[in-house]
């Protein structure tokens, strides 16, 4: 039986799983909290079941206070905030059963070409693709670096102790955990760890792709009872089971990033093969058949939309007769938007048509926000009839409402600017919403070129399909000015463009 001594008592470990085994995960032990001792608030990275064998005290679970007593049991899922105070005269004894969260999606891929190029964009594309569903759900502090030691992504759940001592998300140059550039040449997914000058244990995993270290993930930032440093007041002394769970989570993230890179490489290779097939006669025959089916589908959609347009017209007439001018205008704008999106056979349209569609969309947003929304147009009239991709402008503005204005309580401002620069047109969309920090801006900028299939990445793909390399899409975000998406395209009149 292994005894782990802590600042608040000790743990008698009855069973601990083998960390290297994917089949084992459960840990079982007897937790002993001594009288007048305090397990400070901490967040679980694993799921736990506690059964009170003896003693009494106070639990605070996710800010809910409850009195613990003998015979009581509590289940806590991963991410639960937990605090315990022994208010009795005898030790609290708890049966602890913990199970680290183990998430490792299986990505099935074919063999890839080991000679393909490994670039920093592989890492940024992978992080952006799995960020929302996996990485941002972790309840542990971590930082992901690329091979040049630039921050790709950093969590916002560092302990208050770290924020007070070093504030790692603001002043990284003052934090030893961020400065130690070690193990960069690693070629195996092996955990290394070190203790910072303030006594926090930090784990370090290389991200290995094609036998090359393309980045690292660091995390943990926990106090372990076997550290030689003093125990700061108010800092939770972490059990070994929790430390094992944290290491396992970080290892999974490193493996998942590498797996996505492999999957993405296989997807790109498959896409290249499909492009080659597209040059054959057989593929042309298949394309013709698909086109016939698509045309029939579009015809059916248009027939169905006739009913929708007729219904909207009837609603507009009813609104007009009842003097509901705002409702009438909104229905007309919505009908125009539906009619515009039905032009599915167009590859290019005049910029003026895109601006009209955007104006209909913003009119509907005005109906929602009223005077809290300010819109400004600054358009060079000479450029109104240049050819631009169909339906590329409105999704960029919608992105401002979805993300930029999410936590914005100020007057919301949108500015659309079209100007001529040398032989190109520069289309800029400004919003005064949330300003992106450098790490987020760097991740988003590299992510849109990674063809992740969502958000601004879709717009970049559409522009690349229309112009090849003869365009530029840039994002900048400056305090007191907001965020701007600028697109530079060649000037070509709509009549001359392919439709």
Coordinates of C-alpha atoms in Angstrom, one line a residue:
X1 CA 0.0 0.0 0.0
X2 CA 1.4 3.4 -1.0
X3 CA 1.0 6.4 1.3
X4 CA 1.0 9.9 -0.2
X5 CA 1.5 12.6 2.4
X6 CA -0.1 16.0 1.7
X7 CA -0.4 19.3 3.5
X8 CA -3.9 18.5 4.5
X9 CA -3.4 14.8 5.5
X10 CA -2.6 11.8 3.4
X11 CA -3.9 9.2 1.0
X12 CA -3.6 5.4 1.3
X13 CA -3.6 4.2 -2.3
X14 CA -5.3 0.8 -2.5
X15 CA -5.0 0.6 -6.3
X16 CA -3.5 2.9 -8.9
X17 CA -3.6 2.2 -12.6
X18 CA -0.6 1.8 -14.9
X19 CA -0.2 5.1 -16.6
X20 CA 1.1 3.6 -19.8
X21 CA -1.9 1.2 -20.1
X22 CA -4.8 2.4 -22.2
X23 CA -7.0 -0.3 -20.7
X24 CA -6.6 0.7 -17.1
X25 CA -7.7 4.0 -15.7
X26 CA -9.3 3.7 -12.3
X27 CA -7.7 4.7 -9.0
X28 CA -8.9 3.7 -5.5
X29 CA -7.7 5.0 -2.2
X30 CA -8.6 6.2 1.4
X31 CA -8.4 9.9 1.7
X32 CA -7.6 11.2 5.3
X33 CA -8.2 14.9 6.0
X34 CA -6.9 15.8 9.5
X35 CA -8.9 18.0 12.0
X36 CA -8.9 21.7 11.2
X37 CA -7.3 21.1 7.8
X38 CA -8.5 22.5 4.6
X39 CA -8.5 21.1 1.1
X40 CA -8.4 24.4 -0.9
X41 CA -10.7 24.9 -3.9
X42 CA -9.5 23.0 -6.9
X43 CA -10.9 21.8 -10.2
X44 CA -11.0 18.0 -11.0
X45 CA -9.6 16.8 -14.2
X46 CA -11.1 13.4 -13.6
X47 CA -14.5 12.1 -12.5
X48 CA -14.7 11.0 -8.8
X49 CA -16.9 9.2 -6.4
X50 CA -16.4 9.9 -2.7
X51 CA -17.9 7.8 0.1
X52 CA -17.6 9.2 3.7
X53 CA -16.3 6.5 6.0
X54 CA -15.9 8.7 9.1
X55 CA -15.8 12.3 10.3
X56 CA -17.7 15.5 9.5
X57 CA -17.1 18.7 7.8
X58 CA -18.1 21.0 4.9
X59 CA -18.0 20.4 1.2
X60 CA -18.2 23.2 -1.3
X61 CA -19.0 21.8 -4.8
X62 CA -19.4 24.2 -7.6
X63 CA -20.2 27.0 -5.0
X64 CA -22.9 24.8 -3.4
X65 CA -22.2 24.2 0.3
X66 CA -23.2 20.9 1.9
X67 CA -22.4 19.3 5.3
X68 CA -20.7 15.9 5.0
X69 CA -21.3 13.0 7.4
X70 CA -20.6 9.3 7.7
X71 CA -22.4 7.2 5.1
X72 CA -22.8 10.1 2.6
X73 CA -21.5 9.7 -1.0
X74 CA -20.9 12.3 -3.7
X75 CA -20.3 11.9 -7.4
X76 CA -18.3 14.7 -9.2
X77 CA -17.8 14.8 -13.0
X78 CA -14.6 16.2 -14.6
X79 CA -14.5 20.0 -14.3
X80 CA -16.1 20.1 -10.9
X81 CA -14.8 22.7 -8.5
X82 CA -14.3 21.2 -5.0
X83 CA -13.3 22.3 -1.5
X84 CA -13.3 20.5 1.8
X85 CA -13.0 21.7 5.4
X86 CA -12.7 19.4 8.4
X87 CA -14.8 21.0 11.2
X88 CA -14.7 18.0 13.5
X89 CA -12.4 16.6 16.1
X90 CA -11.5 13.4 14.2
X91 CA -10.0 12.9 10.8
X92 CA -12.4 12.7 7.8
X93 CA -11.9 9.4 6.0
X94 CA -13.2 9.1 2.5
X95 CA -13.2 6.2 0.0
X96 CA -12.0 7.7 -3.2
X97 CA -12.7 6.2 -6.6
X98 CA -11.3 8.3 -9.5
X99 CA -11.4 7.7 -13.2
X100 CA -9.4 10.0 -15.6
X101 CA -11.3 11.2 -18.6
X102 CA -9.8 9.4 -21.6
X103 CA -10.7 10.8 -25.0
X104 CA -8.9 9.7 -28.0
X105 CA -10.9 9.8 -31.3
X106 CA -9.9 7.1 -33.8
X107 CA -9.0 8.7 -37.1
X108 CA -8.7 6.1 -39.9
X109 CA -6.4 7.0 -42.7
X110 CA -4.5 5.4 -45.5
X111 CA -0.8 5.3 -45.8
X112 CA 0.6 8.7 -46.6
X113 CA 3.7 9.8 -48.4
X114 CA 6.5 10.1 -45.8
X115 CA 8.3 12.5 -48.1
X116 CA 5.6 15.2 -47.9
X117 CA 6.5 18.5 -46.5
X118 CA 6.0 19.3 -42.8
X119 CA 5.3 23.0 -42.3
X120 CA 4.3 25.0 -39.2
X121 CA 0.8 25.4 -40.7
X122 CA 0.1 21.7 -40.0
X123 CA 0.1 22.5 -36.3
X124 CA -2.0 25.6 -36.5
X125 CA -4.5 23.8 -38.8
X126 CA -4.8 20.9 -36.4
X127 CA -5.2 23.0 -33.3
X128 CA -7.9 25.1 -34.9
X129 CA -9.8 22.0 -36.1
X130 CA -10.0 20.3 -32.7
X131 CA -9.9 23.5 -30.5
X132 CA -13.6 23.9 -29.9
X133 CA -14.6 20.2 -29.3
X134 CA -11.6 19.0 -27.4
X135 CA -8.8 21.4 -26.4
X136 CA -11.0 24.2 -25.0
X137 CA -13.0 21.7 -22.9
X138 CA -9.9 20.8 -20.8
X139 CA -10.1 22.0 -17.2
X140 CA -6.4 22.3 -16.8
X141 CA -3.9 25.0 -17.6
X142 CA -1.8 24.4 -20.7
X143 CA 0.1 26.2 -23.4
X144 CA 0.8 24.9 -27.0
X145 CA 3.9 26.2 -28.7
X146 CA 5.1 25.8 -32.3
X147 CA 8.7 24.8 -33.2
X148 CA 9.8 28.5 -33.0
X149 CA 8.4 28.7 -29.4
X150 CA 5.5 31.0 -30.5
X151 CA 2.3 30.5 -28.6
X152 CA -0.4 28.7 -30.7
X153 CA -3.0 28.4 -28.0
X154 CA -3.1 29.0 -24.2
X155 CA -5.9 28.1 -21.8
X156 CA -7.3 30.7 -19.3
X157 CA -7.6 28.4 -16.2
X158 CA -4.2 29.0 -14.6
X159 CA -4.3 28.8 -10.7
X160 CA -4.7 32.1 -8.9
X161 CA -1.2 31.4 -7.4
X162 CA 0.3 31.5 -10.9
X163 CA -1.6 34.6 -11.9
X164 CA -0.4 36.4 -8.8
X165 CA 3.3 35.3 -9.1
X166 CA 3.9 35.4 -12.8
X167 CA 0.6 36.1 -14.7
X168 CA 1.7 33.8 -17.5
X169 CA -1.0 34.8 -20.1
X170 CA 0.1 38.4 -19.9
X171 CA 3.8 38.5 -19.0
X172 CA 5.3 35.3 -20.4
X173 CA 8.8 36.7 -20.3
X174 CA 8.6 36.8 -16.5
X175 CA 7.4 33.2 -16.1
X176 CA 10.0 30.4 -15.9
X177 CA 7.4 27.9 -17.1
X178 CA 7.1 29.7 -20.4
X179 CA 10.8 30.4 -20.9
X180 CA 12.5 27.0 -20.6
X181 CA 12.9 25.9 -24.2
X182 CA 13.9 22.3 -23.5
X183 CA 13.4 19.0 -25.3
X184 CA 12.8 20.6 -28.7
X185 CA 14.7 17.9 -30.5
X186 CA 12.5 15.1 -29.1
X187 CA 11.3 12.4 -31.5
X188 CA 9.2 10.3 -29.1
X189 CA 6.0 11.2 -27.3
X190 CA 7.6 11.1 -23.8
X191 CA 6.6 13.1 -20.8
X192 CA 9.2 15.3 -19.1
X193 CA 8.6 17.5 -16.1
X194 CA 10.2 20.2 -14.1
X195 CA 9.4 22.3 -11.0
X196 CA 9.3 26.1 -11.4
X197 CA 11.1 28.4 -8.9
X198 CA 7.7 28.9 -7.1
X199 CA 7.2 25.1 -6.6
X200 CA 4.7 24.3 -9.3
X201 CA 5.1 21.1 -11.2
X202 CA 4.8 21.4 -15.0
X203 CA 4.5 18.6 -17.6
X204 CA 6.0 18.8 -21.1
X205 CA 5.0 16.7 -24.1
X206 CA 6.5 17.1 -27.6
X207 CA 4.0 16.9 -30.6
X208 CA 5.6 14.4 -33.0
X209 CA 4.5 14.3 -36.6
X210 CA 6.5 12.3 -39.3
X211 CA 9.3 11.8 -36.7
X212 CA 9.7 15.5 -36.3
X213 CA 8.8 17.7 -33.3
X214 CA 6.5 20.3 -34.7
X215 CA 5.6 21.8 -31.3
X216 CA 5.0 21.1 -27.6
X217 CA 2.2 21.2 -25.1
X218 CA 3.0 22.2 -21.5
X219 CA 0.6 22.1 -18.7
X220 CA -0.4 21.0 -15.2
X221 CA 1.0 23.8 -13.0
X222 CA 0.1 21.9 -9.8
X223 CA 1.6 21.6 -6.3
X224 CA 2.8 18.1 -5.5
X225 CA 3.4 17.0 -1.9
X226 CA 6.8 15.5 -2.7
X227 CA 8.1 18.9 -3.9
X228 CA 11.0 20.3 -1.9
X229 CA 9.4 23.7 -2.0
X230 CA 7.3 25.1 0.8
X231 CA 3.5 24.8 0.5
X232 CA 2.0 28.2 -0.1
X233 CA -1.1 29.1 1.8
X234 CA -4.3 28.6 -0.2
X235 CA -2.8 26.3 -2.8
X236 CA -4.3 22.8 -3.2
X237 CA -1.9 19.9 -2.6
X238 CA -2.6 17.6 -5.6
X239 CA -3.1 13.8 -5.2
X240 CA -1.0 11.5 -7.5
X241 CA -4.2 10.3 -9.2
X242 CA -5.0 13.8 -10.4
X243 CA -1.4 14.3 -11.6
X244 CA -1.6 11.0 -13.6
X245 CA -4.9 12.2 -15.1
X246 CA -3.4 15.5 -16.1
X247 CA -0.4 13.8 -17.8
X248 CA -2.8 11.5 -19.6
X249 CA -4.9 14.4 -20.9
X250 CA -1.9 16.3 -22.1
X251 CA -0.5 13.2 -23.8
X252 CA -3.9 12.7 -25.5
X253 CA -3.9 16.3 -26.8
X254 CA -0.4 15.8 -28.3
X255 CA -1.5 12.5 -29.9
X256 CA -4.7 14.0 -31.3
X257 CA -2.9 16.9 -32.9
X258 CA -0.5 14.5 -34.6
X259 CA -3.4 12.2 -35.6
X260 CA -5.2 15.2 -37.2
X261 CA -2.0 16.2 -39.1
X262 CA -1.8 12.6 -40.5
X263 CA -5.5 12.7 -41.3
X264 CA -5.2 16.0 -43.0
X265 CA -2.2 14.8 -45.1
X266 CA -4.2 11.8 -46.2
X267 CA -7.1 14.0 -47.0
X268 CA -5.0 16.3 -49.1
X269 CA -3.4 13.4 -50.9
X270 CA -6.9 12.0 -51.7
X271 CA -8.0 15.4 -52.9
X272 CA -5.0 15.5 -55.3
X273 CA -5.9 12.1 -56.6
X274 CA -9.5 13.1 -57.2
X275 CA -8.3 16.2 -59.1
X276 CA -6.3 13.9 -61.3
X277 CA -9.3 11.7 -61.9
X278 CA -11.2 14.8 -62.9
X279 CA -9.1 15.1 -66.0
X280 CA -10.2 11.7 -67.4
X281 CA -13.1 11.2 -69.8
X282 CA -14.8 8.9 -67.3
X283 CA -14.9 11.6 -64.7
X284 CA -16.3 14.1 -67.3
X285 CA -19.1 11.7 -68.0
X286 CA -19.8 11.3 -64.3
X287 CA -19.7 15.1 -64.0
X288 CA -22.2 15.5 -66.7
X289 CA -24.6 13.1 -65.0
X290 CA -24.1 14.8 -61.7
X291 CA -24.8 18.1 -63.4
X292 CA -28.1 16.8 -64.8
X293 CA -29.2 15.6 -61.3
X294 CA -28.1 18.9 -59.8
X295 CA -30.1 20.9 -62.4
X296 CA -33.2 18.8 -61.6
X297 CA -32.6 19.5 -57.9
X298 CA -32.3 23.2 -58.4
X299 CA -35.4 23.2 -60.5
X300 CA -37.3 21.5 -57.7
X301 CA -35.9 24.0 -55.2
X302 CA -37.0 26.9 -57.3
X303 CA -40.5 25.4 -57.6
X304 CA -40.6 25.1 -53.8
X305 CA -39.3 28.6 -53.3
X306 CA -42.1 30.0 -55.5
X307 CA -44.5 29.1 -52.7
X308 CA -42.1 30.8 -50.2
X309 CA -41.9 34.0 -52.3
X310 CA -45.7 34.1 -52.8
X311 CA -46.2 33.7 -49.0
X312 CA -43.7 36.5 -48.2
X313 CA -45.5 38.8 -50.7
X314 CA -48.8 38.1 -49.1
X315 CA -47.3 38.8 -45.7
X316 CA -45.8 42.1 -47.0
X317 CA -49.2 43.2 -48.3
X318 CA -50.8 42.4 -45.0
X319 CA -48.1 44.4 -43.2
X320 CA -48.6 47.3 -45.6
X321 CA -52.4 47.4 -45.1
X322 CA -51.9 47.4 -41.3
X323 CA -49.3 50.3 -41.5
X324 CA -46.6 48.1 -40.1
X325 CA -43.8 49.7 -42.1
X326 CA -40.9 48.1 -40.2
X327 CA -42.4 44.6 -40.6
X328 CA -43.1 45.3 -44.3
X329 CA -39.5 46.4 -44.8
X330 CA -38.1 43.4 -43.0
X331 CA -40.2 41.0 -45.1
X332 CA -39.1 42.7 -48.3
X333 CA -35.4 42.4 -47.2
X334 CA -35.9 38.8 -46.4
X335 CA -37.5 38.0 -49.7
X336 CA -34.7 39.8 -51.6
X337 CA -32.1 37.7 -49.7
X338 CA -33.9 34.4 -50.6
X339 CA -34.1 35.5 -54.2
X340 CA -30.4 36.4 -54.3
X341 CA -29.3 33.1 -52.8
X342 CA -31.3 31.2 -55.5
X343 CA -28.8 32.4 -58.1
X344 CA -26.8 29.2 -57.5
X345 CA -25.6 29.0 -61.2
X346 CA -23.4 32.1 -60.8
X347 CA -19.7 32.0 -60.0
X348 CA -19.2 35.7 -60.2
X349 CA -21.5 38.7 -59.7
X350 CA -21.1 42.4 -59.7
X351 CA -19.8 43.9 -56.5
X352 CA -22.9 46.1 -56.5
X353 CA -25.1 43.0 -56.2
X354 CA -23.1 41.8 -53.3
X355 CA -23.5 45.1 -51.6
X356 CA -27.2 45.1 -52.2
X357 CA -27.5 41.6 -50.6
X358 CA -25.4 42.8 -47.7
X359 CA -27.6 45.8 -47.2
X360 CA -30.7 43.6 -47.0
X361 CA -28.9 41.5 -44.3
X362 CA -27.9 44.6 -42.3
X363 CA -31.5 46.0 -42.5
X364 CA -32.6 42.9 -40.7
X365 CA -29.9 43.3 -38.1
X366 CA -31.1 46.9 -37.6
X367 CA -34.5 45.5 -36.9
X368 CA -32.9 43.6 -34.0
X369 CA -30.5 46.2 -32.6
X370 CA -32.2 49.5 -33.6
X371 CA -30.1 52.6 -32.7
X372 CA -27.4 50.4 -31.1
X373 CA -26.2 49.5 -34.6
X374 CA -24.3 52.0 -36.8
X375 CA -23.5 51.2 -40.4
X376 CA -21.2 53.2 -42.7
X377 CA -20.5 52.7 -46.4
X378 CA -17.5 54.2 -48.1
X379 CA -17.6 52.8 -51.7
X380 CA -15.6 53.9 -54.7
X381 CA -18.4 54.1 -57.4
X382 CA -15.9 53.1 -60.1
X383 CA -15.6 49.7 -58.5
X384 CA -19.3 48.9 -58.1
X385 CA -19.4 46.7 -61.3
X386 CA -16.2 44.7 -60.9
X387 CA -16.6 40.9 -60.8
X388 CA -16.4 39.3 -57.3
X389 CA -17.3 35.7 -56.1
X390 CA -21.0 35.1 -55.4
X391 CA -22.0 35.5 -51.7
X392 CA -18.6 36.1 -50.2
X393 CA -19.2 39.4 -48.4
X394 CA -22.2 38.8 -46.1
X395 CA -20.6 35.8 -44.3
X396 CA -17.7 38.1 -43.2
X397 CA -20.1 40.7 -41.8
X398 CA -22.1 37.9 -40.1
X399 CA -18.9 36.7 -38.5
X400 CA -18.6 40.1 -36.8
X401 CA -22.1 39.7 -35.2
X402 CA -21.4 36.0 -34.3
X403 CA -18.0 36.5 -32.7
X404 CA -16.9 40.2 -32.6
X405 CA -20.1 41.6 -31.0
X406 CA -20.7 38.5 -28.7
X407 CA -19.5 40.3 -25.5
X408 CA -19.8 43.9 -26.8
X409 CA -22.2 46.2 -24.9
X410 CA -21.1 49.4 -26.7
X411 CA -22.5 51.0 -29.8
X412 CA -22.0 48.4 -32.5
X413 CA -20.3 49.8 -35.6
X414 CA -19.8 48.3 -39.0
X415 CA -18.0 50.0 -41.8
X416 CA -17.8 48.8 -45.4
X417 CA -15.0 50.4 -47.5
X418 CA -14.1 49.7 -51.1
X419 CA -11.1 51.5 -52.6
X420 CA -8.7 51.3 -55.5
X421 CA -5.0 50.5 -54.9
X422 CA -2.8 50.3 -57.9
X423 CA -4.5 47.7 -60.2
X424 CA -6.6 46.1 -57.5
X425 CA -9.7 46.7 -55.5
X426 CA -9.4 46.5 -51.7
X427 CA -12.6 45.6 -49.8
X428 CA -12.4 46.2 -46.1
X429 CA -15.0 45.3 -43.4
X430 CA -14.4 47.0 -40.1
X431 CA -16.2 46.2 -36.7
X432 CA -15.6 47.7 -33.3
X433 CA -16.2 44.4 -31.4
X434 CA -13.8 42.4 -29.3
X435 CA -10.2 43.0 -30.2
X436 CA -8.2 39.8 -30.8
X437 CA -5.0 39.3 -28.8
X438 CA -1.9 38.4 -30.8
X439 CA -2.1 34.7 -30.0
X440 CA -5.7 34.4 -31.2
X441 CA -5.1 36.6 -34.2
X442 CA -2.1 34.5 -35.2
X443 CA -4.1 31.3 -34.8
X444 CA -7.1 32.6 -36.8
X445 CA -4.9 34.0 -39.6
X446 CA -3.1 30.7 -40.1
X447 CA -6.3 28.7 -39.5
X448 CA -8.2 30.3 -42.4
X449 CA -5.6 29.0 -44.8
X450 CA -5.9 25.5 -43.5
X451 CA -9.2 24.7 -45.1
X452 CA -10.9 23.7 -41.9
X453 CA -14.3 23.9 -43.5
X454 CA -15.9 26.6 -41.3
X455 CA -16.0 30.3 -40.7
X456 CA -13.6 32.6 -42.6
X457 CA -11.8 29.5 -43.9
X458 CA -14.7 28.9 -46.3
X459 CA -14.4 32.5 -47.6
X460 CA -10.7 32.0 -48.2
X461 CA -11.3 28.8 -50.1
X462 CA -13.9 30.5 -52.2
X463 CA -11.5 33.4 -53.0
X464 CA -8.7 31.0 -53.8
X465 CA -11.0 29.0 -56.2
X466 CA -12.0 32.3 -58.0
X467 CA -8.6 34.0 -58.2
X468 CA -5.9 31.3 -57.5
X469 CA -2.9 33.1 -55.9
X470 CA -3.9 36.5 -57.3
X471 CA -5.7 37.8 -54.2
X472 CA -4.9 38.5 -50.5
X473 CA -7.0 38.2 -47.4
X474 CA -5.8 39.8 -44.3
X475 CA -7.1 40.2 -40.7
X476 CA -5.9 42.9 -38.3
X477 CA -7.1 43.8 -34.9
X478 CA -6.1 47.0 -33.0
X479 CA -7.2 48.4 -29.7
X480 CA -9.6 51.3 -30.0
X481 CA -10.1 50.6 -33.7
X482 CA -11.5 47.1 -33.6
X483 CA -11.1 44.3 -36.2
X484 CA -10.8 44.6 -39.9
X485 CA -10.9 41.9 -42.6
X486 CA -9.4 43.2 -45.9
X487 CA -9.5 41.5 -49.2
X488 CA -7.5 42.5 -52.3
X489 CA -8.7 41.3 -55.7
X490 CA -7.9 42.1 -59.3
X491 CA -10.1 44.6 -61.1
X492 CA -12.1 42.9 -63.8
X493 CA -15.5 44.1 -65.0
X494 CA -18.4 41.7 -64.4
X495 CA -19.2 41.5 -68.1
X496 CA -15.8 40.1 -68.8
X497 CA -15.8 37.6 -66.0
X498 CA -16.8 34.0 -66.2
X499 CA -20.4 33.4 -65.0

